PDB file of C-alpha atoms in Angstrom:
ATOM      1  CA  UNK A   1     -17.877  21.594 -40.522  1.00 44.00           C
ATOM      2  CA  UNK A   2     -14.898  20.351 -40.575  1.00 37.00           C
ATOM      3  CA  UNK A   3     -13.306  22.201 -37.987  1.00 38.00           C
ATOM      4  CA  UNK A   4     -16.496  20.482 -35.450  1.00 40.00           C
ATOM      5  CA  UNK A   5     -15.942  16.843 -36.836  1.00 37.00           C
ATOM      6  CA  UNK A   6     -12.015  17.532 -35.865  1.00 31.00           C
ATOM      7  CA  UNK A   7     -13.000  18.651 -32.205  1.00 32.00           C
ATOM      8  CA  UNK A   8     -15.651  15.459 -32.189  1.00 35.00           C
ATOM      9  CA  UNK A   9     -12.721  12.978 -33.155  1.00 32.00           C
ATOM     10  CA  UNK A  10     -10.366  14.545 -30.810  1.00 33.00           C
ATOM     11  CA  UNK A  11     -12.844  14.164 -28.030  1.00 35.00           C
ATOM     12  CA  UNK A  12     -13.816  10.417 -28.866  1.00 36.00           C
ATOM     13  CA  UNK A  13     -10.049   9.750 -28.933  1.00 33.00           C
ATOM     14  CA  UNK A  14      -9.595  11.486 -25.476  1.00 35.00           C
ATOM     15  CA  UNK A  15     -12.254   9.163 -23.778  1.00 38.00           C
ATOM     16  CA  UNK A  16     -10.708   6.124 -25.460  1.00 37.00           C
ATOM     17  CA  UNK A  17      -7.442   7.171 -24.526  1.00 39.00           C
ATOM     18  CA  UNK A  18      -8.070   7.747 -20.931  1.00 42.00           C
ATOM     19  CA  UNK A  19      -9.343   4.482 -20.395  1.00 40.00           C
ATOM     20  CA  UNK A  20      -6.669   3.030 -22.043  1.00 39.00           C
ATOM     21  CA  UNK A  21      -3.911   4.488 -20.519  1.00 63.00           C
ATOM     22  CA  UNK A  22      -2.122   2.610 -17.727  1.00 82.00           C
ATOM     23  CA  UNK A  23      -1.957   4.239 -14.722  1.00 97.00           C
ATOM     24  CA  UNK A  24       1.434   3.998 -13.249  1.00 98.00           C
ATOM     25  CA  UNK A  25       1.587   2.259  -9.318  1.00 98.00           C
ATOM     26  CA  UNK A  26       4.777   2.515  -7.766  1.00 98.00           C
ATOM     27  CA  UNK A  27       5.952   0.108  -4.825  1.00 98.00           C
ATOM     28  CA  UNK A  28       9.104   1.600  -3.069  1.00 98.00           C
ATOM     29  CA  UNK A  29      12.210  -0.075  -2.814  1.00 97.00           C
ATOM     30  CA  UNK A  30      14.217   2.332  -1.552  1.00 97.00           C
ATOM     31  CA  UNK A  31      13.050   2.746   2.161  1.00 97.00           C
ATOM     32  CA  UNK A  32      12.395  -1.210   2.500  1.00 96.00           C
ATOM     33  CA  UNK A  33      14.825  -2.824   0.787  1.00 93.00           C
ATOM     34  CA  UNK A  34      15.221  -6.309   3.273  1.00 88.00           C
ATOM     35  CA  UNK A  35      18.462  -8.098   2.909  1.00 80.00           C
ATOM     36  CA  UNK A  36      18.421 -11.880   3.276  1.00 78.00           C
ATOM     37  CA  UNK A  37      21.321 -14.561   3.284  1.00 78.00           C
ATOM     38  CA  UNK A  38      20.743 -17.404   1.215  1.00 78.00           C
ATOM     39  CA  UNK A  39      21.977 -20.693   1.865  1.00 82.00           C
ATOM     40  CA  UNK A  40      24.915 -20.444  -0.433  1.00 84.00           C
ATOM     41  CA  UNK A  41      26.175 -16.817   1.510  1.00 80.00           C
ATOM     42  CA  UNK A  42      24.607 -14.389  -1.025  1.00 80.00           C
ATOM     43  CA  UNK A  43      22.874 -11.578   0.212  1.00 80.00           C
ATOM     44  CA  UNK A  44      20.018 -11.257  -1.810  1.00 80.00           C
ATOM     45  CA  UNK A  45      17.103  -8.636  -1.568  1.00 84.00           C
ATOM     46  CA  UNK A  46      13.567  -9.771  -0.386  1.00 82.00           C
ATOM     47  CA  UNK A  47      10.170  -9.200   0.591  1.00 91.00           C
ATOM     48  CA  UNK A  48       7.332  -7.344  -0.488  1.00 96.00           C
ATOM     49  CA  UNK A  49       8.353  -6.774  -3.507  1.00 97.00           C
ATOM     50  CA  UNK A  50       6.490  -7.268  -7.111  1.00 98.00           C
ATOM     51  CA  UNK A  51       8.330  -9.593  -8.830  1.00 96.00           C
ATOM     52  CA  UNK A  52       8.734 -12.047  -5.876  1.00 95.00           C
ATOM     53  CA  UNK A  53       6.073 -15.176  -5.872  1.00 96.00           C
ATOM     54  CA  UNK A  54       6.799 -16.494  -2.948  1.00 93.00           C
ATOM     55  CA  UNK A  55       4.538 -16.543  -0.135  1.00 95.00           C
ATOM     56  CA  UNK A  56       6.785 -13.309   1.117  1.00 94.00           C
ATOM     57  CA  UNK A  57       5.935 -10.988  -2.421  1.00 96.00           C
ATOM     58  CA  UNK A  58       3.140  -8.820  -3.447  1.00 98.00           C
ATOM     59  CA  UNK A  59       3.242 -10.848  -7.117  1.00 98.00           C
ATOM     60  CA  UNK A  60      -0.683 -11.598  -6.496  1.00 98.00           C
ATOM     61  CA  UNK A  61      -1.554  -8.073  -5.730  1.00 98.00           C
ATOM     62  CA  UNK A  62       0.363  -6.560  -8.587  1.00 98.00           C
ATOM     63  CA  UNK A  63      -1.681  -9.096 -11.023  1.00 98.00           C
ATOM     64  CA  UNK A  64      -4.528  -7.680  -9.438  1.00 98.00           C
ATOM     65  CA  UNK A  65      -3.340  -4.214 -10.346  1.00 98.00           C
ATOM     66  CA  UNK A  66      -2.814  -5.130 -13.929  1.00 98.00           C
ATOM     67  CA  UNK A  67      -6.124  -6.895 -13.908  1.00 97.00           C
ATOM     68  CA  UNK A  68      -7.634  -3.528 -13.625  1.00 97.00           C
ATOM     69  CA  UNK A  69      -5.238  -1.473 -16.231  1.00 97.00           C
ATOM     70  CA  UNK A  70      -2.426  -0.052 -14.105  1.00 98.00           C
ATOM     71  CA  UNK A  71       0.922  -0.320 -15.042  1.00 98.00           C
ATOM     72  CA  UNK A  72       3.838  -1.642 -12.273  1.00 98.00           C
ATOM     73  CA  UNK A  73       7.485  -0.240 -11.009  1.00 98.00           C
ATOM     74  CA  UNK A  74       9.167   0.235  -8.295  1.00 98.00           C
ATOM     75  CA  UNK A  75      10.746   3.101  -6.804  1.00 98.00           C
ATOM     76  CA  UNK A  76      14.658   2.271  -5.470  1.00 96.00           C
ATOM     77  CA  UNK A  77      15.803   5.719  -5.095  1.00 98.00           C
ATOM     78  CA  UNK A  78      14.521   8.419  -2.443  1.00 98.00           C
ATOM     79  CA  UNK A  79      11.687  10.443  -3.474  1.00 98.00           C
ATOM     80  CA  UNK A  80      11.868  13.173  -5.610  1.00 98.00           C
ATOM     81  CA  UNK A  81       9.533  15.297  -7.942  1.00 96.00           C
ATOM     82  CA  UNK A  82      11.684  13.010 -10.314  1.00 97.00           C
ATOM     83  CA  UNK A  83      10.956  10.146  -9.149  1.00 98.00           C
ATOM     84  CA  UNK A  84       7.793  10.407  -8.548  1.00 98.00           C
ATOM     85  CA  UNK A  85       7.658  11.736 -11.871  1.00 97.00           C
ATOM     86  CA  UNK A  86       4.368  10.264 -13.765  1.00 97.00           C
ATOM     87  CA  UNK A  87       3.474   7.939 -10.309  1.00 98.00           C
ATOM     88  CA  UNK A  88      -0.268   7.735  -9.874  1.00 98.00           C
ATOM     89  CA  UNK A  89      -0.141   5.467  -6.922  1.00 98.00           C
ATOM     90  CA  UNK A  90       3.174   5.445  -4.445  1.00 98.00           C
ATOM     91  CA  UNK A  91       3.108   2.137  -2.038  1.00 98.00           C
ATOM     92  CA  UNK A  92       5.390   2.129   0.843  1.00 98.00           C
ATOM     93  CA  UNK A  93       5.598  -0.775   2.789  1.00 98.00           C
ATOM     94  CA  UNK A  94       7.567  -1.527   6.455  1.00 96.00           C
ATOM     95  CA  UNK A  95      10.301   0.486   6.346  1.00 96.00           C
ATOM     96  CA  UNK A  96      13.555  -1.175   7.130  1.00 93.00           C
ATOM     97  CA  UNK A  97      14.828  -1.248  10.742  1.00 90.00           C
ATOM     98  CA  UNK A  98      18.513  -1.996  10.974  1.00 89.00           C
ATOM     99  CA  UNK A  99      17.333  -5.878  11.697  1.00 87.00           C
ATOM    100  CA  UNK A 100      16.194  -6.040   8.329  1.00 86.00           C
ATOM    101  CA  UNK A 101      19.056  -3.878   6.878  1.00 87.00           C
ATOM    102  CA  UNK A 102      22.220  -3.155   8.134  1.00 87.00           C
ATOM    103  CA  UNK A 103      22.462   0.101   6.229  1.00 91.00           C
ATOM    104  CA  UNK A 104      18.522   1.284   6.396  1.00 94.00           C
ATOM    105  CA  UNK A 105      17.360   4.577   4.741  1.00 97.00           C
ATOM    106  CA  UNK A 106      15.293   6.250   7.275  1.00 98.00           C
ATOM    107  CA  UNK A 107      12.423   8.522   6.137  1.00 98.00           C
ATOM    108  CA  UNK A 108      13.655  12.103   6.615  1.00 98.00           C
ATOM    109  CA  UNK A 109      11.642  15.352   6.830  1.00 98.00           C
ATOM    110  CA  UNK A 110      13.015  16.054   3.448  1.00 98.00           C
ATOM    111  CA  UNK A 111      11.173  13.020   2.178  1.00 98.00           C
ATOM    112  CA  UNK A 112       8.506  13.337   3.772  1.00 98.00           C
ATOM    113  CA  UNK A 113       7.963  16.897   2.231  1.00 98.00           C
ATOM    114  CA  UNK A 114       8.546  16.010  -1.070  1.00 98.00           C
ATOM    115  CA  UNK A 115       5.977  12.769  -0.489  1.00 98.00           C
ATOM    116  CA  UNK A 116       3.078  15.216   0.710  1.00 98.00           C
ATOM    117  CA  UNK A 117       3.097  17.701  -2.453  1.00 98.00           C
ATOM    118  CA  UNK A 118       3.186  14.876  -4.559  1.00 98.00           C
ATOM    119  CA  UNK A 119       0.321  13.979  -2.736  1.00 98.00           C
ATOM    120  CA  UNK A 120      -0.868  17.453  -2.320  1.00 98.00           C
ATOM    121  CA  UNK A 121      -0.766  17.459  -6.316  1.00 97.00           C
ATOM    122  CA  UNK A 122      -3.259  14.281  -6.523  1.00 97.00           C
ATOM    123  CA  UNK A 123      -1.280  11.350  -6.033  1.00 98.00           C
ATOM    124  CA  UNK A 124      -2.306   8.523  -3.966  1.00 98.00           C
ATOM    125  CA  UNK A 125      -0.398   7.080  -1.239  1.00 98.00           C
ATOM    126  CA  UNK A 126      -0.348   3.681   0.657  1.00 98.00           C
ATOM    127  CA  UNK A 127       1.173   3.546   3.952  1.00 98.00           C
ATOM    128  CA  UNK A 128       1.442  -0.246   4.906  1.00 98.00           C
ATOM    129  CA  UNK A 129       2.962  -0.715   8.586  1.00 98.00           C
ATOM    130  CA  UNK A 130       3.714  -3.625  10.362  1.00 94.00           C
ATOM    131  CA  UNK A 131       3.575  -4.660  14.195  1.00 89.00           C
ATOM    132  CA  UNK A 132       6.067  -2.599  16.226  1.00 82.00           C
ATOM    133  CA  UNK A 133       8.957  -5.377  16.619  1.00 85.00           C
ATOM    134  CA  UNK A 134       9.215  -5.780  12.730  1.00 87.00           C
ATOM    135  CA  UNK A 135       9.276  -2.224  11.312  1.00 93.00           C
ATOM    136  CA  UNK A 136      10.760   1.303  12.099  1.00 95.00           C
ATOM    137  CA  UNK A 137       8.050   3.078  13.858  1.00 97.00           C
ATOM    138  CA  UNK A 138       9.423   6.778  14.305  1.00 97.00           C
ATOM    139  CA  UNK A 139      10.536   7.963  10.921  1.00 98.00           C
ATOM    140  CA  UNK A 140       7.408   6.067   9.253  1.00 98.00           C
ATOM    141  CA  UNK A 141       5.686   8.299  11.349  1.00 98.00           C
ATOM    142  CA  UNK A 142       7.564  11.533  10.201  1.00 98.00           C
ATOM    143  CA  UNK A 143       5.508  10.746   6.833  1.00 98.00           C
ATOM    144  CA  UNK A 144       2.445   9.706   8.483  1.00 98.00           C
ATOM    145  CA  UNK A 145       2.235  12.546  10.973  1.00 98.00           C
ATOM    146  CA  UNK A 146       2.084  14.818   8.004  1.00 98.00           C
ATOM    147  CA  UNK A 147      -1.837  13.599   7.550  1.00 98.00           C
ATOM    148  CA  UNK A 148      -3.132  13.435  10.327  1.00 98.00           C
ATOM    149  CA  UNK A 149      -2.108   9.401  11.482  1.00 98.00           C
ATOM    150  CA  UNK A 150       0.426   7.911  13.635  1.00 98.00           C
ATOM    151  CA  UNK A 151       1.062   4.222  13.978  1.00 98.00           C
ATOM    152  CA  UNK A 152       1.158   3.307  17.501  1.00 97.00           C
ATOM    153  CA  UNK A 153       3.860   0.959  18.993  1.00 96.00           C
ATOM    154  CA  UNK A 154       1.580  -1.729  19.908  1.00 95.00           C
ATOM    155  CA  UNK A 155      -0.368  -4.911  18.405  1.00 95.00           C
ATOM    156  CA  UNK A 156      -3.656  -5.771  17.601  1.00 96.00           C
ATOM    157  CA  UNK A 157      -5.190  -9.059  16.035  1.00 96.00           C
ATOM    158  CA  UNK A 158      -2.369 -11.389  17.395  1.00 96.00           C
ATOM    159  CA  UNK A 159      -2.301 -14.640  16.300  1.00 96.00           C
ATOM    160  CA  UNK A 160      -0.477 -17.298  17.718  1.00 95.00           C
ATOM    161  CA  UNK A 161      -0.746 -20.045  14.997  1.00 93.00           C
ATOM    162  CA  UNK A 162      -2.670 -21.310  11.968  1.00 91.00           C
ATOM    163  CA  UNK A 163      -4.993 -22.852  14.919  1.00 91.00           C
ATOM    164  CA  UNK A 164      -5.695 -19.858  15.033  1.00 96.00           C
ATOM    165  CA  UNK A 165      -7.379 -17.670  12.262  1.00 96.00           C
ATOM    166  CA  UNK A 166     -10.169 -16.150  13.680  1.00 97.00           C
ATOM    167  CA  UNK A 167      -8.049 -14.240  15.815  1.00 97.00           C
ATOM    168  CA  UNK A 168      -6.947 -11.819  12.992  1.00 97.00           C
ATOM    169  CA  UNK A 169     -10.864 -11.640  11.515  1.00 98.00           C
ATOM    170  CA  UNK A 170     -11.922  -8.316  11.034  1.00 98.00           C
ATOM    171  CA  UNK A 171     -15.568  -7.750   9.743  1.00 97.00           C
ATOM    172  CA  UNK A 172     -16.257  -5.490   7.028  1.00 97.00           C
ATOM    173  CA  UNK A 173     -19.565  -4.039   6.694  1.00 95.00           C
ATOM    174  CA  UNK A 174     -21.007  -1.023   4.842  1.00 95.00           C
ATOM    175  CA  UNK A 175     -17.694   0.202   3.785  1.00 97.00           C
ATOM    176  CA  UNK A 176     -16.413   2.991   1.399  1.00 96.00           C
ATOM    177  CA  UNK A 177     -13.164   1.403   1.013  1.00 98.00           C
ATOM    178  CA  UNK A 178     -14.114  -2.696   0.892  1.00 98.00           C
ATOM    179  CA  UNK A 179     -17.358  -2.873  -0.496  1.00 97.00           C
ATOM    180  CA  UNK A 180     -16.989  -6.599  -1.653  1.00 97.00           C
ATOM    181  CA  UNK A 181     -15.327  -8.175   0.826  1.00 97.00           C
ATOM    182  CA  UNK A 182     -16.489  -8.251   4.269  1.00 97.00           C
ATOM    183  CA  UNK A 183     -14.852 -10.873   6.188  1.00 98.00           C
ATOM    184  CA  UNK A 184     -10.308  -9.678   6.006  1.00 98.00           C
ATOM    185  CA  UNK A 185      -7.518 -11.276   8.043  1.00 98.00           C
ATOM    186  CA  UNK A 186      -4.837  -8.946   9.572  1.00 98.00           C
ATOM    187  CA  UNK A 187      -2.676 -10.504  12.058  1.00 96.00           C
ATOM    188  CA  UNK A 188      -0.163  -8.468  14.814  1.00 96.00           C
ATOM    189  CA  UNK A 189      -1.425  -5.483  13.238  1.00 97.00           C
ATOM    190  CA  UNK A 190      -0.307  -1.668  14.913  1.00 97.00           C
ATOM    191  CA  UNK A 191      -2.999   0.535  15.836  1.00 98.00           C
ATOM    192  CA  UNK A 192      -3.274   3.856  14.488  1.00 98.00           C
ATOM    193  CA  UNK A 193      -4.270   7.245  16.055  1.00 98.00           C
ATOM    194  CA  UNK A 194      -6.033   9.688  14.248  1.00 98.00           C
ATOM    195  CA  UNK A 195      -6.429  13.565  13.714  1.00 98.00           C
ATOM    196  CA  UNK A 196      -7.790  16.396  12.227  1.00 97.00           C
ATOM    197  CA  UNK A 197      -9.500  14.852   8.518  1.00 96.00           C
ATOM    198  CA  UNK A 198      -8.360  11.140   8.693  1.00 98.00           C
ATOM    199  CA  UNK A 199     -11.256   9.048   9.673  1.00 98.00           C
ATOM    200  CA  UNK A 200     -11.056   4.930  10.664  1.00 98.00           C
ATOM    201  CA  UNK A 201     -11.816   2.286   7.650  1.00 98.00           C
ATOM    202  CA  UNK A 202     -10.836  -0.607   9.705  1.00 98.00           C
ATOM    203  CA  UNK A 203     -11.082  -1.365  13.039  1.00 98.00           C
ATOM    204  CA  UNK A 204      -9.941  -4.722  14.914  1.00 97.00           C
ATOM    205  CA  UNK A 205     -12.009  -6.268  17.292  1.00 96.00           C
ATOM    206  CA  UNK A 206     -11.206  -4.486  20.312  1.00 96.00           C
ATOM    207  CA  UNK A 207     -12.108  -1.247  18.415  1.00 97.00           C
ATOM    208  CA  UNK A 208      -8.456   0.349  17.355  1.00 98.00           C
ATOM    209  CA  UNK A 209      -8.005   1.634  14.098  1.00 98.00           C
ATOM    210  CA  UNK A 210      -6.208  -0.329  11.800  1.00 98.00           C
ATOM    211  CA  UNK A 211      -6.745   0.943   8.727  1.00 98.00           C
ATOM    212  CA  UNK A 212      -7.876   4.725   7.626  1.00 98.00           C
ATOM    213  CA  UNK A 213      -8.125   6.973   4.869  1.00 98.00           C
ATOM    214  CA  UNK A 214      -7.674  11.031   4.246  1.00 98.00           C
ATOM    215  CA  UNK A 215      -8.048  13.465   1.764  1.00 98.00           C
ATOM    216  CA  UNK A 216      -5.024  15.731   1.040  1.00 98.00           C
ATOM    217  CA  UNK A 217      -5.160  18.528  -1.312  1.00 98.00           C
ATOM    218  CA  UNK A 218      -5.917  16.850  -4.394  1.00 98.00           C
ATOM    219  CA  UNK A 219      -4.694  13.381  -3.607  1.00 98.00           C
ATOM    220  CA  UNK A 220      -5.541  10.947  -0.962  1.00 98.00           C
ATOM    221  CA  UNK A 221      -3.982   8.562   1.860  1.00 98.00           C
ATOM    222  CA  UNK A 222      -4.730   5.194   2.710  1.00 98.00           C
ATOM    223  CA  UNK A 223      -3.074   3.801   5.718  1.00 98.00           C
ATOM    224  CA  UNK A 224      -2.751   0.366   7.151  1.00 98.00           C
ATOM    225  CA  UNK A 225      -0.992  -1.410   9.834  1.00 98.00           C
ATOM    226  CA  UNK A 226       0.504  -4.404   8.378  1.00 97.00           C
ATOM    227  CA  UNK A 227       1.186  -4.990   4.813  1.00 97.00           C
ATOM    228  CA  UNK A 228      -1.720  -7.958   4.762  1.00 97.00           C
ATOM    229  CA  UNK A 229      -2.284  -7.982   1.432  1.00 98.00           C
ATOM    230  CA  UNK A 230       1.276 -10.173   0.564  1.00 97.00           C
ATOM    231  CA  UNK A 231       1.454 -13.566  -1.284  1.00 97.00           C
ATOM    232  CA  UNK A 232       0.485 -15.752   2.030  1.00 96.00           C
ATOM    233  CA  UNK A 233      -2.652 -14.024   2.802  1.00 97.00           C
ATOM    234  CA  UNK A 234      -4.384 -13.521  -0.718  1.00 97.00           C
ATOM    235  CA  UNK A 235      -3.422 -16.896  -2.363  1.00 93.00           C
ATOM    236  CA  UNK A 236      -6.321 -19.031  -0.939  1.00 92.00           C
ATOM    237  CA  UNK A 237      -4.477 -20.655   2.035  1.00 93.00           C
ATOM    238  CA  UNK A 238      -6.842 -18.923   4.677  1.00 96.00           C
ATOM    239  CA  UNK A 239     -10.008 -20.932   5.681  1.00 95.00           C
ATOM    240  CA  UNK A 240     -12.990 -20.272   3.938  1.00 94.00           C
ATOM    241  CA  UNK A 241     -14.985 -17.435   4.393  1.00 96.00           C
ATOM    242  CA  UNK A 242     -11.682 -15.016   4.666  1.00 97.00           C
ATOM    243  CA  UNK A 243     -12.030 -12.346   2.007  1.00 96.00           C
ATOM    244  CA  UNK A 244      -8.304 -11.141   1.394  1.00 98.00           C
ATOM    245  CA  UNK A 245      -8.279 -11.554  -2.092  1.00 97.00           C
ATOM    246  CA  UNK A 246     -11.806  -9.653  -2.358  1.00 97.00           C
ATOM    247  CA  UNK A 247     -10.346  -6.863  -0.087  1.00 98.00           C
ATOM    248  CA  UNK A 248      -7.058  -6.697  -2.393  1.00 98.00           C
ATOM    249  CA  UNK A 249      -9.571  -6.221  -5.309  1.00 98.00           C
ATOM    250  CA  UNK A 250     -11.468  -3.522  -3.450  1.00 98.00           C
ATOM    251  CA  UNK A 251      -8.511  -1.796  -2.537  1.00 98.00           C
ATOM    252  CA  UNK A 252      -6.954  -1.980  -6.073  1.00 98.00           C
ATOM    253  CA  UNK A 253     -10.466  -0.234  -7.076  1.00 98.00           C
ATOM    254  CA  UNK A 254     -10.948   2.061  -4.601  1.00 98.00           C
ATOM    255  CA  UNK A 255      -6.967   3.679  -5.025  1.00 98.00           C
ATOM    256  CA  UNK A 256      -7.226   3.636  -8.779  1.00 98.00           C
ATOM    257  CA  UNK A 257     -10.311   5.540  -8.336  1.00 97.00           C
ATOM    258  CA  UNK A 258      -8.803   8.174  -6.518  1.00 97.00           C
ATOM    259  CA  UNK A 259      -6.015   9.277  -8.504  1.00 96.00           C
ATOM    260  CA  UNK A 260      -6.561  13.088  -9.567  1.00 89.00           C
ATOM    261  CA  UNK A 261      -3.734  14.224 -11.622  1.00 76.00           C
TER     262      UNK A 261
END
């Protein structure tokens, strides 16, 4: 009797646990780490990064992450199974070119291996891209080749000016991925082509891919061609009737969701 009320409390505790414990979402650092001179001649590190509330961070996003139980950090090393090391969710964002870093660490093949057993494993990645001119295309794309996606050195959605919103609308409707939202804004976004499993989540008005998702093993990929989801686009300065901070939510869900270690 005793023995079954043990193996009952040990049971409730396992439920309560599980829902309790954070999972961990890691934002790299490591293969965009942005340099930027500040007035006074430091050079200081910027952009898309979680602690940064400027209109440049992902500050909102990572709130959004918390919101829902996951637990932040950031990743300033290369990856590793060390590093990755207890990661449920691994976001990698534009990837320095040597515009935006003198000194840029390039994905390798190395990196990319170690990236897709993680995966492999049941890890969830995020592959955020970025219109040609403002990210490094080719290495990106060692990582991104590995599931089936390539990001494609072109632009989609351009938008000239805040004139001009409704030239970055994409409409979301019947979605596995954005189930809330249905009206985003992604602006001079890359296209990406697709093969073998990955299949299209998003697709801009002239009918590229933008966005798409695969399985992997145990784990799953989420791909994207700009990293939309910053400070400026989810903090209420787009018209009304834009749903970025409704597709950051759904996103946030949907990734959490798939996490299968």
């Amino acid at each position: 009797m005793k023995r079954k009320l043990f193996v009952i409390v040990l049971f409730v505790y396992s439920i309560i646990a599980g829902k309790v414990m954070a999972q961990t979402v890691a934002l790299d650092y490591y293969f965009n780490h942005e340099i930027h001179t500040t007035k006074d001649g430091q050079n200081k590190r910027f952009h898309y990064m979680w602690e940064d509330t400027a209109n440049s961070g992902f500050s909102i996003w990572g709130d959004i992450f918390k919101s829902q139980g996951a637990k932040l950090t950031s990743i300033e090393v290369a990856p590793t199974t060390q590093s990755l090391k207890g990661v449920a969710v691994y976001i990698i964002v534009d990837p320095d070119s040597k515009k935006e870093n003198p000194s840029p660490n390039y994905i390798q093949k190395a990196d990319a291996d170690n990236i897709a057993q993680w995966v492999k494993a049941g890890g969830v990645l995020v592959l955020m891209a970025n219109d040609s001119a403002n990210v490094e295309l080719q290495h990106f794309n060692i990582l991104a080749g590995c599931f089936g996606m390539h990001f494609n050195n072109d632009m989609q959605n351009h938008v000239i000016d805040d004139a001009h919103f409704e030239d970055g609308a994409v409409l979301i409707n019947n979605n596995p991925v954005f189930k809330i939202s249905k009206k985003a804004f992604l602006k001079d976004v890359c296209s990406i082509t697709l093969t073998g499993k990955a299949t299209a989540i998003l697709k801009s008005p002239a009918g590229a891919t933008i966005a798409a998702i695969t399985k992997y093993g145990k784990g799953t990929v989420f791909a994207v061609g700009d990293p939309w989801l910053y400070n400026e686009y989810v903090n209420g300065r787009l018209p009304a009737g834009f749903d970025n901070d409704k597709a950051a939510a759904d996103l946030t869900k949907y990734l959490l969701l798939q996490v299968n270690q």
